[in-house]
């Protein structure tokens, strides 16, 4: 019998609504479109409001809402909720039926086993199993998809779905201790720290994720009413999961978020540390333990806000630079080019819909 730990359960961060202006790497957009015909690809991009020109910029990003719309559009085009990656189609409606089958589960352990059993029935080439190794619960992936890019995206998609459902069942984010992948490090590997765990390794003997086995005893927190809300927000509610709002990085993020929203002055690192009743060195160490840094948090907030403002407002580049706290537009240009390898004005033109005729 798997162990139970009240301390581990109590330490879980509470569930919070998804309100952040998240963005998703265009690498996932390209992978989601890979098995569509050209006409279907054009329709899916149009449905999501994503311009095909962005696919030519490997470092580009799209809003989380746009990627969610693309996921649904691709599923409609293929009648496959697994992007055509498996030999057997995961027909439209499969995910809804799978989620409904989870409600009678008494705890996360039973619910997770049902998740994996469900996918093992729905798919032929991709599946998983739950194992216990010491104090860790490990979900290992069996992936027989041969083509390298499809093999990688199948693993990414499967683990995002499984982990997203785990978090939903528990009503809070389930932190992963580590993640390992049996393929080479992809160009967008930096995304994995947020998608899975900062402790991610590549070219491993197996693809797997691990978490505290005691958390399998967490009671299932969902019912028919919450299922309806979850499905209404899917797939965004799945791939963004629940946020760890109790971690140090999240606390710093909350402190800095108003600077993006209102253009308030960005505080010095030492000021934030003092507000958190920590020394600067202690805050730096705690952020590093979560795979984060003060500058990295600032950059991510600014990057995602910049993308939203460039694609969703008519503010000039100079006004956006000022809104994000840059002393001059040239500093914003340098930062944006570092993030996305393009200039903000060029990005806006690529992301903007073509003029109507």
CSV table of N, CA and C in Angstrom, one decimal, residues 35 61 67 113 115 117 125 166 184 199 242 306 310 343:
chain,number,residue,atom,x,y,z
A,35,UNK,N,0.5,17.4,-38.8
A,35,UNK,CA,-0.2,16.4,-39.5
A,35,UNK,C,-1.5,16.8,-40.2
A,61,UNK,N,6.2,33.6,-29.9
A,61,UNK,CA,5.3,33.0,-28.9
A,61,UNK,C,3.9,33.5,-29.2
A,67,UNK,N,-3.3,29.4,-28.4
A,67,UNK,CA,-2.9,28.0,-28.5
A,67,UNK,C,-4.0,27.1,-28.2
A,113,UNK,N,-4.6,6.3,-11.8
A,113,UNK,CA,-4.6,5.0,-12.5
A,113,UNK,C,-5.7,4.9,-13.5
A,115,UNK,N,-6.8,7.5,-15.2
A,115,UNK,CA,-6.3,8.3,-16.3
A,115,UNK,C,-5.5,7.5,-17.2
A,117,UNK,N,-5.2,4.2,-17.4
A,117,UNK,CA,-6.0,3.1,-18.1
A,117,UNK,C,-6.8,3.6,-19.2
A,125,UNK,N,-0.1,3.6,-29.5
A,125,UNK,CA,1.3,3.8,-29.5
A,125,UNK,C,1.9,4.5,-28.3
A,166,UNK,N,-4.0,15.3,-13.2
A,166,UNK,CA,-3.6,15.1,-11.8
A,166,UNK,C,-3.9,16.3,-11.0
A,184,UNK,N,16.7,13.7,-27.4
A,184,UNK,CA,17.7,14.8,-27.2
A,184,UNK,C,17.0,16.1,-26.8
A,199,UNK,N,13.9,20.4,-12.8
A,199,UNK,CA,14.8,19.3,-12.8
A,199,UNK,C,14.5,18.3,-13.9
A,242,UNK,N,-2.7,24.0,-12.6
A,242,UNK,CA,-2.9,24.9,-11.5
A,242,UNK,C,-1.5,25.5,-11.1
A,306,UNK,N,4.5,42.2,-23.2
A,306,UNK,CA,4.8,42.8,-24.5
A,306,UNK,C,4.1,42.2,-25.7
A,310,UNK,N,1.5,44.1,-28.0
A,310,UNK,CA,1.8,44.2,-29.4
A,310,UNK,C,0.7,43.6,-30.3
A,343,UNK,N,12.5,42.2,-33.9
A,343,UNK,CA,12.2,43.5,-33.3
A,343,UNK,C,10.7,43.5,-33.0
